[in-house]
PDB file of C-alpha atoms in Angstrom:
ATOM      1  CA  MET A 189     -12.081  -3.048   8.195  1.00  0.00           C
ATOM      2  CA  ALA A 190      -9.387  -2.645   5.563  1.00  0.00           C
ATOM      3  CA  CYS A 191      -6.337  -4.300   7.099  1.00  0.00           C
ATOM      4  CA  PHE A 192      -5.757  -6.390   3.961  1.00  0.00           C
ATOM      5  CA  LEU A 193      -4.905  -3.220   2.015  1.00  0.00           C
ATOM      6  CA  VAL A 194      -1.488  -3.072   3.726  1.00  0.00           C
ATOM      7  CA  PRO A 195      -0.336  -6.541   2.492  1.00  0.00           C
ATOM      8  CA  ALA A 196      -1.938  -5.706  -0.888  1.00  0.00           C
ATOM      9  CA  GLY A 197       0.136  -2.514  -1.029  1.00  0.00           C
ATOM     10  CA  GLU A 198       3.259  -4.507  -0.199  1.00  0.00           C
ATOM     11  CA  ALA A 199       2.289  -6.971  -2.946  1.00  0.00           C
ATOM     12  CA  VAL A 200       2.224  -4.144  -5.511  1.00  0.00           C
ATOM     13  CA  VAL A 201       5.746  -3.087  -4.511  1.00  0.00           C
ATOM     14  CA  THR A 202       7.208  -6.630  -4.414  1.00  0.00           C
ATOM     15  CA  THR A 203       5.581  -7.483  -7.772  1.00  0.00           C
ATOM     16  CA  VAL A 204       7.230  -4.458  -9.407  1.00  0.00           C
ATOM     17  CA  VAL A 205      10.585  -5.399  -7.825  1.00  0.00           C
ATOM     18  CA  GLN A 206      10.176  -9.013  -9.004  1.00  0.00           C
ATOM     19  CA  LYS A 207       9.365  -7.960 -12.569  1.00  0.00           C
ATOM     20  CA  VAL A 208      12.408  -5.638 -12.694  1.00  0.00           C
ATOM     21  CA  ILE A 209      14.732  -8.380 -11.376  1.00  0.00           C
ATOM     22  CA  GLU A 210      13.221 -10.925 -13.785  1.00  0.00           C
ATOM     23  CA  HIS A 211      13.674  -8.536 -16.720  1.00  0.00           C
ATOM     24  CA  GLN A 212      17.306  -7.916 -15.762  1.00  0.00           C
ATOM     25  CA  GLY A 213      17.915 -11.665 -15.401  1.00  0.00           C
ATOM     26  CA  LYS A 214      16.413 -12.429 -18.822  1.00  0.00           C
ATOM     27  CA  LYS A 215      18.349  -9.591 -20.450  1.00  0.00           C
ATOM     28  CA  GLY A 216      21.447 -11.667 -19.955  1.00  0.00           C
ATOM     29  CA  GLY A 217      24.863 -10.304 -19.063  1.00  0.00           C
ATOM     30  CA  GLU A 218      27.151 -12.325 -16.862  1.00  0.00           C
ATOM     31  CA  ALA A 219      25.733 -15.861 -16.633  1.00  0.00           C
ATOM     32  CA  LYS A 220      26.129 -16.226 -12.883  1.00  0.00           C
ATOM     33  CA  ALA A 221      24.567 -12.826 -12.130  1.00  0.00           C
ATOM     34  CA  ALA A 222      21.666 -13.503 -14.514  1.00  0.00           C
ATOM     35  CA  GLU A 223      21.077 -16.899 -12.883  1.00  0.00           C
ATOM     36  CA  MET A 224      21.131 -15.289  -9.439  1.00  0.00           C
ATOM     37  CA  LYS A 225      18.587 -12.658 -10.540  1.00  0.00           C
ATOM     38  CA  LEU A 226      16.243 -15.304 -11.929  1.00  0.00           C
ATOM     39  CA  LYS A 227      16.576 -17.290  -8.688  1.00  0.00           C
ATOM     40  CA  TRP A 228      15.613 -14.236  -6.622  1.00  0.00           C
ATOM     41  CA  SER A 229      12.805 -13.408  -9.008  1.00  0.00           C
ATOM     42  CA  LYS A 230      11.379 -16.897  -8.408  1.00  0.00           C
ATOM     43  CA  ARG A 231      11.756 -16.502  -4.649  1.00  0.00           C
ATOM     44  CA  LEU A 232      10.057 -13.104  -4.685  1.00  0.00           C
ATOM     45  CA  GLY A 233       7.264 -14.836  -6.585  1.00  0.00           C
ATOM     46  CA  TRP A 234       6.539 -16.943  -3.463  1.00  0.00           C
ATOM     47  CA  LEU A 235       6.091 -13.768  -1.413  1.00  0.00           C
ATOM     48  CA  ASN A 236       3.913 -12.235  -4.128  1.00  0.00           C
ATOM     49  CA  ILE A 237       1.590 -15.250  -4.241  1.00  0.00           C
ATOM     50  CA  MET A 238       1.200 -15.262  -0.456  1.00  0.00           C
ATOM     51  CA  LEU A 239       0.511 -11.507  -0.366  1.00  0.00           C
ATOM     52  CA  TRP A 240      -1.840 -11.370  -3.378  1.00  0.00           C
ATOM     53  CA  GLY A 241      -3.613 -14.620  -2.486  1.00  0.00           C
ATOM     54  CA  GLY A 242      -4.017 -13.654   1.151  1.00  0.00           C
ATOM     55  CA  SER A 243      -5.270 -10.178   0.256  1.00  0.00           C
ATOM     56  CA  LEU A 244      -7.772 -11.606  -2.251  1.00  0.00           C
ATOM     57  CA  LEU A 245      -9.218 -14.077   0.257  1.00  0.00           C
ATOM     58  CA  LEU A 246      -9.328 -11.444   3.008  1.00  0.00           C
ATOM     59  CA  ALA A 247     -11.120  -9.088   0.624  1.00  0.00           C
ATOM     60  CA  LEU A 248     -13.814 -11.752   0.240  1.00  0.00           C
ATOM     61  CA  GLU A 249     -14.165 -11.916   4.024  1.00  0.00           C
ATOM     62  CA  HIS A 250     -14.579  -8.123   4.136  1.00  0.00           C
ATOM     63  CA  ILE A 251     -17.223  -8.252   1.398  1.00  0.00           C
ATOM     64  CA  TRP A 252     -18.982 -11.053   3.329  1.00  0.00           C
ATOM     65  CA  HIS A 253     -19.044  -8.919   6.464  1.00  0.00           C
ATOM     66  CA  GLY A 254     -20.332  -5.884   4.527  1.00  0.00           C
ATOM     67  CA  GLU A 255     -17.164  -3.840   5.013  1.00  0.00           C
ATOM     68  CA  ILE A 256     -16.590  -3.457   1.269  1.00  0.00           C
ATOM     69  CA  ILE A 257     -19.374  -2.172  -0.973  1.00  0.00           C
ATOM     70  CA  ALA A 258     -19.742  -1.860  -4.745  1.00  0.00           C
ATOM     71  CA  THR A 259     -20.257   1.912  -4.733  1.00  0.00           C
ATOM     72  CA  PRO A 260     -17.841   4.715  -3.713  1.00  0.00           C
ATOM     73  CA  PRO A 261     -16.186   5.098  -1.257  1.00  0.00           C
ATOM     74  CA  PHE A 262     -16.122   1.256  -1.441  1.00  0.00           C
ATOM     75  CA  LEU A 263     -15.166   0.893   2.230  1.00  0.00           C
ATOM     76  CA  THR A 264     -18.091   1.397   4.626  1.00  0.00           C
ATOM     77  CA  ALA A 265     -15.660   2.714   7.240  1.00  0.00           C
ATOM     78  CA  MET A 266     -14.946   5.705   4.986  1.00  0.00           C
ATOM     79  CA  GLN A 267     -18.533   6.932   5.199  1.00  0.00           C
ATOM     80  CA  ASP A 268     -17.955   8.295   8.692  1.00  0.00           C
ATOM     81  CA  ALA A 269     -14.929  10.224  10.041  1.00  0.00           C
ATOM     82  CA  THR A 270     -14.820   8.320  13.352  1.00  0.00           C
ATOM     83  CA  GLU A 271     -14.964   4.975  11.553  1.00  0.00           C
ATOM     84  CA  THR A 272     -12.262   6.139   9.135  1.00  0.00           C
ATOM     85  CA  SER A 273      -9.911   6.910  12.001  1.00  0.00           C
ATOM     86  CA  ILE A 274     -10.569   3.453  13.518  1.00  0.00           C
ATOM     87  CA  MET A 275      -9.933   1.901  10.093  1.00  0.00           C
ATOM     88  CA  LEU A 276      -6.614   3.731   9.691  1.00  0.00           C
ATOM     89  CA  HIS A 277      -5.570   2.645  13.174  1.00  0.00           C
ATOM     90  CA  GLU A 278      -6.439  -0.955  12.318  1.00  0.00           C
ATOM     91  CA  MET A 279      -4.438  -0.729   9.095  1.00  0.00           C
ATOM     92  CA  ALA A 280      -1.454   0.647  11.014  1.00  0.00           C
ATOM     93  CA  THR A 281      -1.588  -2.119  13.615  1.00  0.00           C
ATOM     94  CA  VAL A 282      -3.217  -5.310  12.252  1.00  0.00           C
ATOM     95  CA  GLY A 283      -2.408  -4.622   8.591  1.00  0.00           C
ATOM     96  CA  VAL A 284       1.256  -3.880   9.249  1.00  0.00           C
ATOM     97  CA  ALA A 285       1.515  -6.916  11.580  1.00  0.00           C
ATOM     98  CA  MET A 286       0.064  -9.121   8.793  1.00  0.00           C
ATOM     99  CA  ALA A 287       2.516  -7.802   6.205  1.00  0.00           C
ATOM    100  CA  VAL A 288       5.487  -8.141   8.571  1.00  0.00           C
ATOM    101  CA  THR A 289       4.518 -11.699   9.603  1.00  0.00           C
ATOM    102  CA  ILE A 290       4.122 -12.845   5.982  1.00  0.00           C
ATOM    103  CA  THR A 291       7.487 -11.286   5.084  1.00  0.00           C
ATOM    104  CA  LEU A 292       9.192 -12.888   8.106  1.00  0.00           C
ATOM    105  CA  ILE A 293       7.812 -16.317   7.213  1.00  0.00           C
ATOM    106  CA  TRP A 294       8.952 -15.800   3.618  1.00  0.00           C
ATOM    107  CA  GLY A 295      12.392 -14.904   5.003  1.00  0.00           C
ATOM    108  CA  ILE A 296      12.479 -18.212   6.895  1.00  0.00           C
ATOM    109  CA  MET A 297      11.444 -20.038   3.685  1.00  0.00           C
ATOM    110  CA  ILE A 298      14.325 -18.354   1.810  1.00  0.00           C
ATOM    111  CA  LEU A 299      16.755 -19.253   4.585  1.00  0.00           C
ATOM    112  CA  VAL A 300      15.699 -22.921   4.492  1.00  0.00           C
ATOM    113  CA  ALA A 301      15.841 -22.990   0.660  1.00  0.00           C
ATOM    114  CA  GLU A 302      19.301 -21.390   0.674  1.00  0.00           C
ATOM    115  CA  LEU A 303      20.644 -23.825   3.273  1.00  0.00           C
ATOM    116  CA  LYS A 304      19.173 -26.788   1.347  1.00  0.00           C
ATOM    117  CA  SER A 305      20.672 -25.618  -1.955  1.00  0.00           C
ATOM    118  CA  ARG A 306      24.094 -25.125  -0.329  1.00  0.00           C
ATOM    119  CA  THR A 307      23.954 -28.611   1.227  1.00  0.00           C
ATOM    120  CA  ALA A 308      22.990 -30.062  -2.172  1.00  0.00           C
ATOM    121  CA  LYS A 309      25.944 -28.291  -3.869  1.00  0.00           C
ATOM    122  CA  VAL A 310      28.381 -29.678  -1.289  1.00  0.00           C
ATOM    123  CA  LYS A 311      27.055 -33.220  -1.883  1.00  0.00           C
ATOM    124  CA  VAL A 312      27.320 -32.887  -5.681  1.00  0.00           C
ATOM    125  CA  GLN A 313      30.957 -31.630  -5.639  1.00  0.00           C
ATOM    126  CA  PRO A 314      33.338 -34.421  -6.792  1.00  0.00           C
ATOM    127  CA  VAL A 315      35.916 -35.845  -4.417  1.00  0.00           C
ATOM    128  CA  ARG A 316      39.384 -34.563  -5.269  1.00  0.00           C
ATOM    129  CA  GLY A 317      42.704 -36.281  -4.740  1.00  0.00           C
ATOM    130  CA  GLY A 318      43.142 -39.963  -3.991  1.00  0.00           C
ATOM    131  CA  ALA A 319      45.508 -42.480  -5.504  1.00  0.00           C
TER     132      ALA A 319
ATOM    133  CA  MET B 170     -14.369 -21.180  11.462  1.00  0.00           C
ATOM    134  CA  TRP B 171     -13.072 -19.762   8.174  1.00  0.00           C
ATOM    135  CA  LEU B 172      -9.577 -19.693   9.676  1.00  0.00           C
ATOM    136  CA  ILE B 173      -9.775 -23.409  10.545  1.00  0.00           C
ATOM    137  CA  LEU B 174     -11.162 -24.347   7.110  1.00  0.00           C
ATOM    138  CA  THR B 175      -8.577 -22.264   5.257  1.00  0.00           C
ATOM    139  CA  ALA B 176      -5.758 -23.748   7.359  1.00  0.00           C
ATOM    140  CA  LEU B 177      -7.055 -27.274   6.650  1.00  0.00           C
ATOM    141  CA  ALA B 178      -7.221 -26.516   2.925  1.00  0.00           C
ATOM    142  CA  ALA B 179      -3.678 -25.092   3.058  1.00  0.00           C
ATOM    143  CA  VAL B 180      -2.369 -28.254   4.749  1.00  0.00           C
ATOM    144  CA  ALA B 181      -4.205 -30.487   2.241  1.00  0.00           C
ATOM    145  CA  ALA B 182      -2.892 -28.474  -0.743  1.00  0.00           C
ATOM    146  CA  THR B 183       0.649 -28.631   0.648  1.00  0.00           C
ATOM    147  CA  ILE B 184       0.460 -32.411   1.105  1.00  0.00           C
ATOM    148  CA  VAL B 185      -0.819 -32.924  -2.453  1.00  0.00           C
ATOM    149  CA  TRP B 186       1.858 -30.518  -3.763  1.00  0.00           C
ATOM    150  CA  TYR B 187       4.537 -32.523  -1.948  1.00  0.00           C
ATOM    151  CA  ILE B 188       3.208 -35.849  -3.265  1.00  0.00           C
ATOM    152  CA  LYS B 189       3.203 -34.502  -6.844  1.00  0.00           C
ATOM    153  CA  SER B 190       6.674 -32.904  -6.496  1.00  0.00           C
ATOM    154  CA  PRO B 191       9.051 -32.425  -8.185  1.00  0.00           C
ATOM    155  CA  GLY B 192       7.587 -30.808 -11.247  1.00  0.00           C
ATOM    156  CA  ASP B 193       4.498 -28.978  -9.980  1.00  0.00           C
ATOM    157  CA  LYS B 194       2.814 -29.447 -13.370  1.00  0.00           C
ATOM    158  CA  TYR B 195      -0.541 -28.452 -11.892  1.00  0.00           C
ATOM    159  CA  LYS B 196       0.833 -25.398 -10.098  1.00  0.00           C
ATOM    160  CA  LEU B 197      -0.314 -26.685  -6.727  1.00  0.00           C
ATOM    161  CA  GLY B 198       2.402 -24.535  -5.160  1.00  0.00           C
ATOM    162  CA  ILE B 199       0.360 -21.454  -6.098  1.00  0.00           C
ATOM    163  CA  LEU B 200      -2.804 -22.801  -4.445  1.00  0.00           C
ATOM    164  CA  SER B 201      -0.835 -23.827  -1.384  1.00  0.00           C
ATOM    165  CA  LEU B 202       0.947 -20.471  -0.975  1.00  0.00           C
ATOM    166  CA  MET B 203      -2.267 -18.537  -1.567  1.00  0.00           C
ATOM    167  CA  LEU B 204      -4.068 -20.461   1.197  1.00  0.00           C
ATOM    168  CA  TRP B 205      -1.088 -20.161   3.558  1.00  0.00           C
ATOM    169  CA  GLY B 206      -0.968 -16.400   2.940  1.00  0.00           C
ATOM    170  CA  ALA B 207      -4.615 -16.022   3.964  1.00  0.00           C
ATOM    171  CA  THR B 208      -4.176 -18.389   6.936  1.00  0.00           C
ATOM    172  CA  ILE B 209      -1.212 -16.404   8.289  1.00  0.00           C
ATOM    173  CA  MET B 210      -3.059 -13.105   7.858  1.00  0.00           C
ATOM    174  CA  TRP B 211      -6.130 -14.414   9.688  1.00  0.00           C
ATOM    175  CA  VAL B 212      -4.014 -15.893  12.489  1.00  0.00           C
ATOM    176  CA  VAL B 213      -2.463 -12.435  13.049  1.00  0.00           C
ATOM    177  CA  ASP B 214      -5.915 -10.800  12.838  1.00  0.00           C
ATOM    178  CA  HIS B 215      -7.459 -13.289  15.308  1.00  0.00           C
ATOM    179  CA  ILE B 216      -4.561 -13.003  17.784  1.00  0.00           C
ATOM    180  CA  MET B 217      -4.661  -9.192  17.751  1.00  0.00           C
ATOM    181  CA  ALA B 218      -8.460  -9.083  18.055  1.00  0.00           C
ATOM    182  CA  PHE B 219      -8.384 -11.621  20.881  1.00  0.00           C
ATOM    183  CA  ALA B 220      -5.632  -9.691  22.704  1.00  0.00           C
ATOM    184  CA  SER B 221      -7.419  -6.348  22.438  1.00  0.00           C
ATOM    185  CA  GLU B 222     -11.084  -7.296  22.651  1.00  0.00           C
ATOM    186  CA  GLY B 223     -11.137 -10.771  24.193  1.00  0.00           C
ATOM    187  CA  GLY B 224     -14.123 -13.006  23.486  1.00  0.00           C
ATOM    188  CA  GLU B 225     -14.024 -16.207  21.469  1.00  0.00           C
ATOM    189  CA  PHE B 226     -10.896 -16.881  19.431  1.00  0.00           C
ATOM    190  CA  PHE B 227     -12.709 -18.815  16.713  1.00  0.00           C
ATOM    191  CA  GLU B 228     -16.051 -17.672  15.325  1.00  0.00           C
ATOM    192  CA  LEU B 229     -18.167 -20.791  14.989  1.00  0.00           C
ATOM    193  CA  GLY B 230     -21.572 -21.147  13.391  1.00  0.00           C
ATOM    194  CA  THR B 231     -23.209 -21.556  10.012  1.00  0.00           C
ATOM    195  CA  ASN B 232     -22.298 -18.110   8.689  1.00  0.00           C
ATOM    196  CA  ALA B 233     -18.623 -18.520   9.608  1.00  0.00           C
ATOM    197  CA  THR B 234     -18.583 -22.016   8.094  1.00  0.00           C
ATOM    198  CA  MET B 235     -20.187 -20.784   4.868  1.00  0.00           C
ATOM    199  CA  LEU B 236     -17.557 -18.031   4.690  1.00  0.00           C
ATOM    200  CA  GLY B 237     -14.858 -20.689   5.076  1.00  0.00           C
ATOM    201  CA  VAL B 238     -16.335 -22.675   2.196  1.00  0.00           C
ATOM    202  CA  ALA B 239     -16.623 -19.520   0.052  1.00  0.00           C
ATOM    203  CA  VAL B 240     -12.966 -18.690   0.762  1.00  0.00           C
ATOM    204  CA  ILE B 241     -11.845 -22.151  -0.378  1.00  0.00           C
ATOM    205  CA  VAL B 242     -14.027 -21.916  -3.500  1.00  0.00           C
ATOM    206  CA  LEU B 243     -12.503 -18.514  -4.364  1.00  0.00           C
ATOM    207  CA  ALA B 244      -8.982 -19.912  -3.864  1.00  0.00           C
ATOM    208  CA  LEU B 245      -9.837 -22.835  -6.179  1.00  0.00           C
ATOM    209  CA  VAL B 246     -11.298 -20.453  -8.778  1.00  0.00           C
ATOM    210  CA  ALA B 247      -8.139 -18.300  -8.678  1.00  0.00           C
ATOM    211  CA  TRP B 248      -6.001 -21.460  -9.031  1.00  0.00           C
ATOM    212  CA  ALA B 249      -8.131 -22.745 -11.936  1.00  0.00           C
ATOM    213  CA  LEU B 250      -7.840 -19.354 -13.678  1.00  0.00           C
ATOM    214  CA  THR B 251      -4.058 -19.515 -13.258  1.00  0.00           C
ATOM    215  CA  LEU B 252      -4.059 -22.986 -14.835  1.00  0.00           C
ATOM    216  CA  VAL B 253      -6.202 -21.827 -17.760  1.00  0.00           C
ATOM    217  CA  ILE B 254      -4.107 -18.698 -18.365  1.00  0.00           C
ATOM    218  CA  THR B 255      -0.667 -20.339 -18.065  1.00  0.00           C
ATOM    219  CA  ASP B 256      -1.783 -23.706 -19.540  1.00  0.00           C
ATOM    220  CA  PRO B 257       1.206 -25.649 -18.142  1.00  0.00           C
ATOM    221  CA  LYS B 258       0.219 -28.910 -19.876  1.00  0.00           C
ATOM    222  CA  GLY B 259      -0.448 -27.197 -23.207  1.00  0.00           C
ATOM    223  CA  VAL B 260      -4.017 -28.551 -23.292  1.00  0.00           C
ATOM    224  CA  LEU B 261      -5.601 -25.334 -24.554  1.00  0.00           C
ATOM    225  CA  LYS B 262      -2.797 -24.845 -27.055  1.00  0.00           C
ATOM    226  CA  LYS B 263      -3.539 -28.273 -28.551  1.00  0.00           C
ATOM    227  CA  ILE B 264      -7.296 -27.538 -28.681  1.00  0.00           C
ATOM    228  CA  PHE B 265      -6.855 -24.153 -30.400  1.00  0.00           C
ATOM    229  CA  ASN B 266      -4.249 -25.482 -32.841  1.00  0.00           C
ATOM    230  CA  LYS B 267      -6.567 -28.241 -34.104  1.00  0.00           C
TER     231      LYS B 267
END
């Protein structure tokens, strides 16, 4: 009905957070902190693309099924009080589950990327000591 | 059917992205992540609908297949727009500077 609006709402929030972090990273300051901010801005970008892209494609599916219309109130479920309550319930269950699943998968991606980057740093470090 | 087609497109985009890595000059990562985002959302939607209502897990048929194709076309359009706007190879810049 309108479940994609929940991930889209999350996308708005994460995009704002990403832009703020990116701005702070570009502003400069301590080199290491700025680098860290830019790294997290890039990683948040992955989540943003998944959320925005997913919401866009799901919106097409809703248009296809006649659940979104070009005239107000735009969602057919909002034309009737009973349908609106079903829609809100669906947003609270399916929509939230979608947003949480995407965020969890992004969390796993970050974990893997972090572990890989740490392993790479260990390999690059020069060997100390020796004769 | 649109879930299957979107998942297939996501896998294909990821494979091409991996082959072209490192660099991602064509921003295939964006296309890949976009398709994975939609695939994950539809998997959740299908599982929850199947658990609560039962019935068939996958909707098959011409209409569902056409929706799948339309979804992939929209993803490609969004990716192409990203390429045109960001112009990672500087193609448009060269054309306009002539």
